[in-house]
PDB file of C-alpha atoms in Angstrom:
ATOM      1  CA  UNK A  88       3.637 -15.711 -13.433  1.00  0.00           C
ATOM      2  CA  UNK A  89       1.005 -13.109 -14.105  1.00  0.00           C
ATOM      3  CA  UNK A  90      -1.037 -12.656 -17.194  1.00  0.00           C
ATOM      4  CA  UNK A  91       0.526  -9.238 -17.654  1.00  0.00           C
ATOM      5  CA  UNK A  92      -2.647  -7.771 -19.089  1.00  0.00           C
ATOM      6  CA  UNK A  93      -5.563  -9.012 -17.039  1.00  0.00           C
ATOM      7  CA  UNK A  94      -8.656  -7.031 -17.933  1.00  0.00           C
ATOM      8  CA  UNK A  95     -10.181  -6.954 -14.471  1.00  0.00           C
ATOM      9  CA  UNK A  96      -8.783  -6.951 -10.954  1.00  0.00           C
ATOM     10  CA  UNK A  97      -9.422  -9.876  -8.661  1.00  0.00           C
ATOM     11  CA  UNK A  98     -12.480  -9.657  -6.408  1.00  0.00           C
ATOM     12  CA  UNK A  99     -12.036  -6.967  -3.764  1.00  0.00           C
ATOM     13  CA  UNK A 100     -13.500  -9.036  -0.932  1.00  0.00           C
ATOM     14  CA  UNK A 101     -10.178  -9.113   0.941  1.00  0.00           C
ATOM     15  CA  UNK A 102      -9.469  -5.488   0.058  1.00  0.00           C
ATOM     16  CA  UNK A 103     -12.721  -3.978   1.341  1.00  0.00           C
ATOM     17  CA  UNK A 104     -13.157  -0.576   2.920  1.00  0.00           C
ATOM     18  CA  UNK A 105     -12.495   1.865   0.082  1.00  0.00           C
ATOM     19  CA  UNK A 106     -14.228   4.618   2.054  1.00  0.00           C
ATOM     20  CA  UNK A 107     -14.149   8.056   0.487  1.00  0.00           C
ATOM     21  CA  UNK A 108     -10.791   7.561  -1.269  1.00  0.00           C
ATOM     22  CA  UNK A 109     -12.245   7.569  -4.772  1.00  0.00           C
ATOM     23  CA  UNK A 110     -13.645  11.068  -4.279  1.00  0.00           C
ATOM     24  CA  UNK A 111     -10.829  12.596  -2.224  1.00  0.00           C
ATOM     25  CA  UNK A 112      -7.724  10.726  -3.386  1.00  0.00           C
ATOM     26  CA  UNK A 113      -6.906  10.169   0.286  1.00  0.00           C
ATOM     27  CA  UNK A 114      -6.797   6.517   1.309  1.00  0.00           C
ATOM     28  CA  UNK A 115      -5.758   4.694   4.453  1.00  0.00           C
ATOM     29  CA  UNK A 116      -6.141   0.998   3.752  1.00  0.00           C
ATOM     30  CA  UNK A 117      -4.816  -2.106   5.469  1.00  0.00           C
ATOM     31  CA  UNK A 118      -4.896  -5.763   4.570  1.00  0.00           C
ATOM     32  CA  UNK A 119      -4.498  -8.468   7.198  1.00  0.00           C
ATOM     33  CA  UNK A 120      -2.617 -11.113   5.250  1.00  0.00           C
ATOM     34  CA  UNK A 121      -2.909 -13.632   8.072  1.00  0.00           C
ATOM     35  CA  UNK A 122      -6.705 -13.479   7.755  1.00  0.00           C
ATOM     36  CA  UNK A 123      -6.532 -13.547   3.947  1.00  0.00           C
ATOM     37  CA  UNK A 124      -6.718 -17.199   2.923  1.00  0.00           C
ATOM     38  CA  UNK A 125      -7.168 -17.284  -0.849  1.00  0.00           C
ATOM     39  CA  UNK A 126      -8.004 -20.552  -2.556  1.00  0.00           C
ATOM     40  CA  UNK A 127      -5.600 -21.730  -5.261  1.00  0.00           C
ATOM     41  CA  UNK A 128      -7.925 -20.252  -7.909  1.00  0.00           C
ATOM     42  CA  UNK A 129      -8.167 -16.919  -6.060  1.00  0.00           C
ATOM     43  CA  UNK A 130      -4.379 -16.804  -5.703  1.00  0.00           C
ATOM     44  CA  UNK A 131      -3.910 -17.424  -9.441  1.00  0.00           C
ATOM     45  CA  UNK A 132      -6.487 -14.731 -10.270  1.00  0.00           C
ATOM     46  CA  UNK A 133      -4.831 -12.208  -7.961  1.00  0.00           C
ATOM     47  CA  UNK A 134      -1.339 -13.002  -9.235  1.00  0.00           C
ATOM     48  CA  UNK A 135      -2.615 -12.939 -12.812  1.00  0.00           C
ATOM     49  CA  UNK A 136      -3.884  -9.380 -12.311  1.00  0.00           C
ATOM     50  CA  UNK A 137      -0.286  -8.175 -12.033  1.00  0.00           C
ATOM     51  CA  UNK A 138       2.183  -7.505 -14.823  1.00  0.00           C
ATOM     52  CA  UNK A 139       4.509 -10.456 -15.390  1.00  0.00           C
ATOM     53  CA  UNK A 140       7.526  -8.816 -13.746  1.00  0.00           C
ATOM     54  CA  UNK A 141       5.560  -8.068 -10.561  1.00  0.00           C
ATOM     55  CA  UNK A 142       4.156 -11.593 -10.455  1.00  0.00           C
ATOM     56  CA  UNK A 143       7.681 -12.982 -10.835  1.00  0.00           C
ATOM     57  CA  UNK A 144       8.936 -10.807  -7.955  1.00  0.00           C
ATOM     58  CA  UNK A 145       6.086 -11.986  -5.736  1.00  0.00           C
ATOM     59  CA  UNK A 146       6.837 -15.635  -6.431  1.00  0.00           C
ATOM     60  CA  UNK A 147      10.559 -15.260  -5.672  1.00  0.00           C
ATOM     61  CA  UNK A 148       9.786 -15.143  -1.968  1.00  0.00           C
ATOM     62  CA  UNK A 149      10.333 -18.478  -0.290  1.00  0.00           C
ATOM     63  CA  UNK A 150       7.811 -18.152   2.541  1.00  0.00           C
ATOM     64  CA  UNK A 151       4.097 -18.069   1.785  1.00  0.00           C
ATOM     65  CA  UNK A 152       3.593 -15.242   4.284  1.00  0.00           C
ATOM     66  CA  UNK A 153       6.130 -13.093   2.395  1.00  0.00           C
ATOM     67  CA  UNK A 154       4.474 -13.874  -0.946  1.00  0.00           C
ATOM     68  CA  UNK A 155       1.114 -12.815   0.500  1.00  0.00           C
ATOM     69  CA  UNK A 156       2.569  -9.536   1.786  1.00  0.00           C
ATOM     70  CA  UNK A 157       4.194  -8.784  -1.574  1.00  0.00           C
ATOM     71  CA  UNK A 158       1.045  -9.652  -3.522  1.00  0.00           C
ATOM     72  CA  UNK A 159      -1.191  -7.741  -1.126  1.00  0.00           C
ATOM     73  CA  UNK A 160       1.008  -4.662  -1.411  1.00  0.00           C
ATOM     74  CA  UNK A 161       0.978  -4.699  -5.197  1.00  0.00           C
ATOM     75  CA  UNK A 162      -2.785  -5.246  -5.322  1.00  0.00           C
ATOM     76  CA  UNK A 163      -3.430  -2.336  -2.952  1.00  0.00           C
ATOM     77  CA  UNK A 164      -1.181  -0.061  -5.028  1.00  0.00           C
ATOM     78  CA  UNK A 165      -2.832  -0.877  -8.326  1.00  0.00           C
ATOM     79  CA  UNK A 166      -6.310  -0.794  -6.809  1.00  0.00           C
ATOM     80  CA  UNK A 167      -5.736   2.662  -5.288  1.00  0.00           C
ATOM     81  CA  UNK A 168      -4.528   4.082  -8.605  1.00  0.00           C
ATOM     82  CA  UNK A 169      -7.303   2.469 -10.638  1.00  0.00           C
ATOM     83  CA  UNK A 170     -10.104   3.435  -8.236  1.00  0.00           C
ATOM     84  CA  UNK A 171      -8.982   7.000  -7.543  1.00  0.00           C
ATOM     85  CA  UNK A 172      -8.075   7.835 -11.133  1.00  0.00           C
ATOM     86  CA  UNK A 173     -10.964   6.006 -12.755  1.00  0.00           C
ATOM     87  CA  UNK A 174      -8.552   3.952 -14.817  1.00  0.00           C
ATOM     88  CA  UNK A 175      -8.757   0.425 -16.098  1.00  0.00           C
ATOM     89  CA  UNK A 176      -6.757  -2.052 -14.059  1.00  0.00           C
ATOM     90  CA  UNK A 177      -4.326  -2.594 -16.947  1.00  0.00           C
ATOM     91  CA  UNK A 178      -3.847   1.113 -17.594  1.00  0.00           C
ATOM     92  CA  UNK A 179      -2.042   1.565 -14.277  1.00  0.00           C
ATOM     93  CA  UNK A 180       1.752   1.448 -14.489  1.00  0.00           C
ATOM     94  CA  UNK A 181       3.368   1.304 -11.049  1.00  0.00           C
ATOM     95  CA  UNK A 182       7.163   1.527 -10.887  1.00  0.00           C
ATOM     96  CA  UNK A 183       9.719   1.847  -8.076  1.00  0.00           C
ATOM     97  CA  UNK A 184      12.309   4.475  -7.289  1.00  0.00           C
ATOM     98  CA  UNK A 185      15.959   3.487  -6.867  1.00  0.00           C
ATOM     99  CA  UNK A 186      15.205   3.182  -3.141  1.00  0.00           C
ATOM    100  CA  UNK A 187      12.218   0.904  -3.732  1.00  0.00           C
ATOM    101  CA  UNK A 188       9.373   3.386  -3.094  1.00  0.00           C
ATOM    102  CA  UNK A 189       6.438   2.608  -5.394  1.00  0.00           C
ATOM    103  CA  UNK A 190       5.032   5.368  -7.564  1.00  0.00           C
ATOM    104  CA  UNK A 191       2.541   5.817 -10.366  1.00  0.00           C
ATOM    105  CA  UNK A 192       4.660   6.023 -13.509  1.00  0.00           C
ATOM    106  CA  UNK A 193       1.745   6.482 -15.864  1.00  0.00           C
ATOM    107  CA  UNK A 194      -1.925   5.879 -16.466  1.00  0.00           C
ATOM    108  CA  UNK A 195      -3.073   4.908 -19.938  1.00  0.00           C
ATOM    109  CA  UNK A 196      -4.746   7.403 -22.181  1.00  0.00           C
ATOM    110  CA  UNK A 197      -4.004  10.941 -23.202  1.00  0.00           C
ATOM    111  CA  UNK A 198      -2.757  13.205 -20.446  1.00  0.00           C
ATOM    112  CA  UNK A 199      -2.409  10.521 -17.815  1.00  0.00           C
ATOM    113  CA  UNK A 200      -3.381  11.065 -14.186  1.00  0.00           C
ATOM    114  CA  UNK A 201      -3.654  14.863 -14.325  1.00  0.00           C
ATOM    115  CA  UNK A 202      -6.045  14.738 -17.268  1.00  0.00           C
ATOM    116  CA  UNK A 203      -8.205  12.149 -15.497  1.00  0.00           C
ATOM    117  CA  UNK A 204      -8.262  13.951 -12.149  1.00  0.00           C
ATOM    118  CA  UNK A 205      -7.109  17.590 -12.399  1.00  0.00           C
ATOM    119  CA  UNK A 206      -8.461  18.049  -8.860  1.00  0.00           C
ATOM    120  CA  UNK A 207      -5.692  15.686  -7.632  1.00  0.00           C
ATOM    121  CA  UNK A 208      -2.587  17.385  -9.038  1.00  0.00           C
ATOM    122  CA  UNK A 209      -0.045  15.411  -7.007  1.00  0.00           C
ATOM    123  CA  UNK A 210      -1.809  12.119  -6.359  1.00  0.00           C
ATOM    124  CA  UNK A 211       0.719   9.722  -4.872  1.00  0.00           C
ATOM    125  CA  UNK A 212       0.798   6.755  -2.539  1.00  0.00           C
ATOM    126  CA  UNK A 213       3.078   4.649  -0.418  1.00  0.00           C
ATOM    127  CA  UNK A 214       2.816   1.121   0.897  1.00  0.00           C
ATOM    128  CA  UNK A 215       4.474  -0.691   3.759  1.00  0.00           C
ATOM    129  CA  UNK A 216       4.254  -4.112   5.363  1.00  0.00           C
ATOM    130  CA  UNK A 217       5.417  -5.818   8.527  1.00  0.00           C
ATOM    131  CA  UNK A 218       4.203  -8.803  10.452  1.00  0.00           C
ATOM    132  CA  UNK A 219       0.899  -9.840   8.887  1.00  0.00           C
ATOM    133  CA  UNK A 220      -0.200  -6.402   7.676  1.00  0.00           C
ATOM    134  CA  UNK A 221       0.155  -4.470   4.451  1.00  0.00           C
ATOM    135  CA  UNK A 222      -0.945  -0.843   4.524  1.00  0.00           C
ATOM    136  CA  UNK A 223      -1.327   1.836   1.891  1.00  0.00           C
ATOM    137  CA  UNK A 224      -1.740   5.582   2.229  1.00  0.00           C
ATOM    138  CA  UNK A 225      -2.440   7.980  -0.623  1.00  0.00           C
ATOM    139  CA  UNK A 226      -2.670  11.748  -0.802  1.00  0.00           C
ATOM    140  CA  UNK A 227      -4.001  14.069  -3.503  1.00  0.00           C
ATOM    141  CA  UNK A 228      -1.738  17.072  -3.075  1.00  0.00           C
ATOM    142  CA  UNK A 229       1.370  16.274  -1.037  1.00  0.00           C
ATOM    143  CA  UNK A 230       3.964  13.527  -0.727  1.00  0.00           C
ATOM    144  CA  UNK A 231       2.934  10.725   1.580  1.00  0.00           C
ATOM    145  CA  UNK A 232       5.109   8.338   3.554  1.00  0.00           C
ATOM    146  CA  UNK A 233       4.099   5.266   5.467  1.00  0.00           C
ATOM    147  CA  UNK A 234       5.808   2.751   7.682  1.00  0.00           C
ATOM    148  CA  UNK A 235       4.007  -0.122   9.360  1.00  0.00           C
ATOM    149  CA  UNK A 236       5.438  -2.136  12.210  1.00  0.00           C
ATOM    150  CA  UNK A 237       4.038  -4.850  14.416  1.00  0.00           C
ATOM    151  CA  UNK A 238       5.341  -3.836  17.821  1.00  0.00           C
ATOM    152  CA  UNK A 239       5.356  -7.464  18.990  1.00  0.00           C
ATOM    153  CA  UNK A 240       7.745  -8.319  16.131  1.00  0.00           C
ATOM    154  CA  UNK A 241       9.907  -5.209  16.430  1.00  0.00           C
ATOM    155  CA  UNK A 242      13.606  -6.058  16.338  1.00  0.00           C
ATOM    156  CA  UNK A 243      15.240  -5.675  19.747  1.00  0.00           C
ATOM    157  CA  UNK A 244      17.033  -2.353  19.969  1.00  0.00           C
ATOM    158  CA  UNK A 245      18.242   0.134  22.516  1.00  0.00           C
ATOM    159  CA  UNK A 246      15.150   2.229  21.788  1.00  0.00           C
ATOM    160  CA  UNK A 247      13.253   1.243  24.886  1.00  0.00           C
ATOM    161  CA  UNK A 248      10.683  -1.397  25.584  1.00  0.00           C
ATOM    162  CA  UNK A 249       7.478   0.615  25.285  1.00  0.00           C
ATOM    163  CA  UNK A 250       5.779   2.168  22.261  1.00  0.00           C
ATOM    164  CA  UNK A 251       6.057   5.609  23.909  1.00  0.00           C
ATOM    165  CA  UNK A 252       9.833   5.183  24.290  1.00  0.00           C
ATOM    166  CA  UNK A 253      10.097   4.017  20.714  1.00  0.00           C
ATOM    167  CA  UNK A 254       8.144   7.039  19.423  1.00  0.00           C
ATOM    168  CA  UNK A 255      10.265   9.324  21.611  1.00  0.00           C
ATOM    169  CA  UNK A 256      13.327   8.202  19.661  1.00  0.00           C
ATOM    170  CA  UNK A 257      11.806  10.028  16.662  1.00  0.00           C
ATOM    171  CA  UNK A 258      11.186  13.291  18.558  1.00  0.00           C
ATOM    172  CA  UNK A 259      13.355  15.402  16.261  1.00  0.00           C
ATOM    173  CA  UNK A 260      11.947  13.905  13.055  1.00  0.00           C
ATOM    174  CA  UNK A 261       8.449  15.422  13.199  1.00  0.00           C
ATOM    175  CA  UNK A 262       7.082  18.943  13.584  1.00  0.00           C
ATOM    176  CA  UNK A 263       4.554  19.605  16.390  1.00  0.00           C
ATOM    177  CA  UNK A 264       1.641  19.524  13.924  1.00  0.00           C
ATOM    178  CA  UNK A 265       2.840  16.154  12.618  1.00  0.00           C
ATOM    179  CA  UNK A 266       3.005  14.766  16.177  1.00  0.00           C
ATOM    180  CA  UNK A 267      -0.545  16.025  16.741  1.00  0.00           C
ATOM    181  CA  UNK A 268      -1.657  14.103  13.649  1.00  0.00           C
ATOM    182  CA  UNK A 269       0.241  10.976  14.729  1.00  0.00           C
ATOM    183  CA  UNK A 270      -1.364  11.014  18.159  1.00  0.00           C
ATOM    184  CA  UNK A 271      -4.852  11.910  16.888  1.00  0.00           C
ATOM    185  CA  UNK A 272      -7.527   9.210  16.798  1.00  0.00           C
ATOM    186  CA  UNK A 273      -6.923   7.249  13.594  1.00  0.00           C
ATOM    187  CA  UNK A 274      -3.242   8.243  13.665  1.00  0.00           C
ATOM    188  CA  UNK A 275      -3.194   9.801  10.225  1.00  0.00           C
ATOM    189  CA  UNK A 276      -4.637  13.252  10.631  1.00  0.00           C
ATOM    190  CA  UNK A 277      -6.471  12.713   7.348  1.00  0.00           C
ATOM    191  CA  UNK A 278      -9.683  11.352   8.772  1.00  0.00           C
ATOM    192  CA  UNK A 279     -10.883   7.797   8.979  1.00  0.00           C
ATOM    193  CA  UNK A 280     -10.939   6.785   5.331  1.00  0.00           C
ATOM    194  CA  UNK A 281     -10.445   3.047   5.904  1.00  0.00           C
TER     195      UNK A 281
END
């Protein structure tokens, strides 16, 4: 299990590309878990950076690839909160809603997140994983959602064979401005923040 109170995060070498997220609160990060090959010591350090209950949840997965996705997701979440809010790694308390969406429950110290970053009144994030990738998006002033899917591993459905047909099945779910952002270079409408 995890150490529960590790004082420092693991090295960020596999989680590079912080971009301008620290300043803006807007992140678009991805981790290729297939390319991430931590040594046994690196794995222990990364797992030890999580609270015990998170480390236990990660290790419940049977397949190594699933453990890597779960660990990668939790590391991205904690890293985003710590970096953006200028908090110590152990001050970040990430919880989950009843539906499993992660959220920042609290940040140590008086006043929490709003006191640390009053310019980011609604800082929030979401994470998703599928195939070999974990992704995280954060926003400073509005709710953010994220869903990642490897098209090659998409479950067979009556949604059509192509990506365009698949996206068309969501036509009624997004406003025209949202579709413009989806189809814009970078696909997020928030710039290329890596």
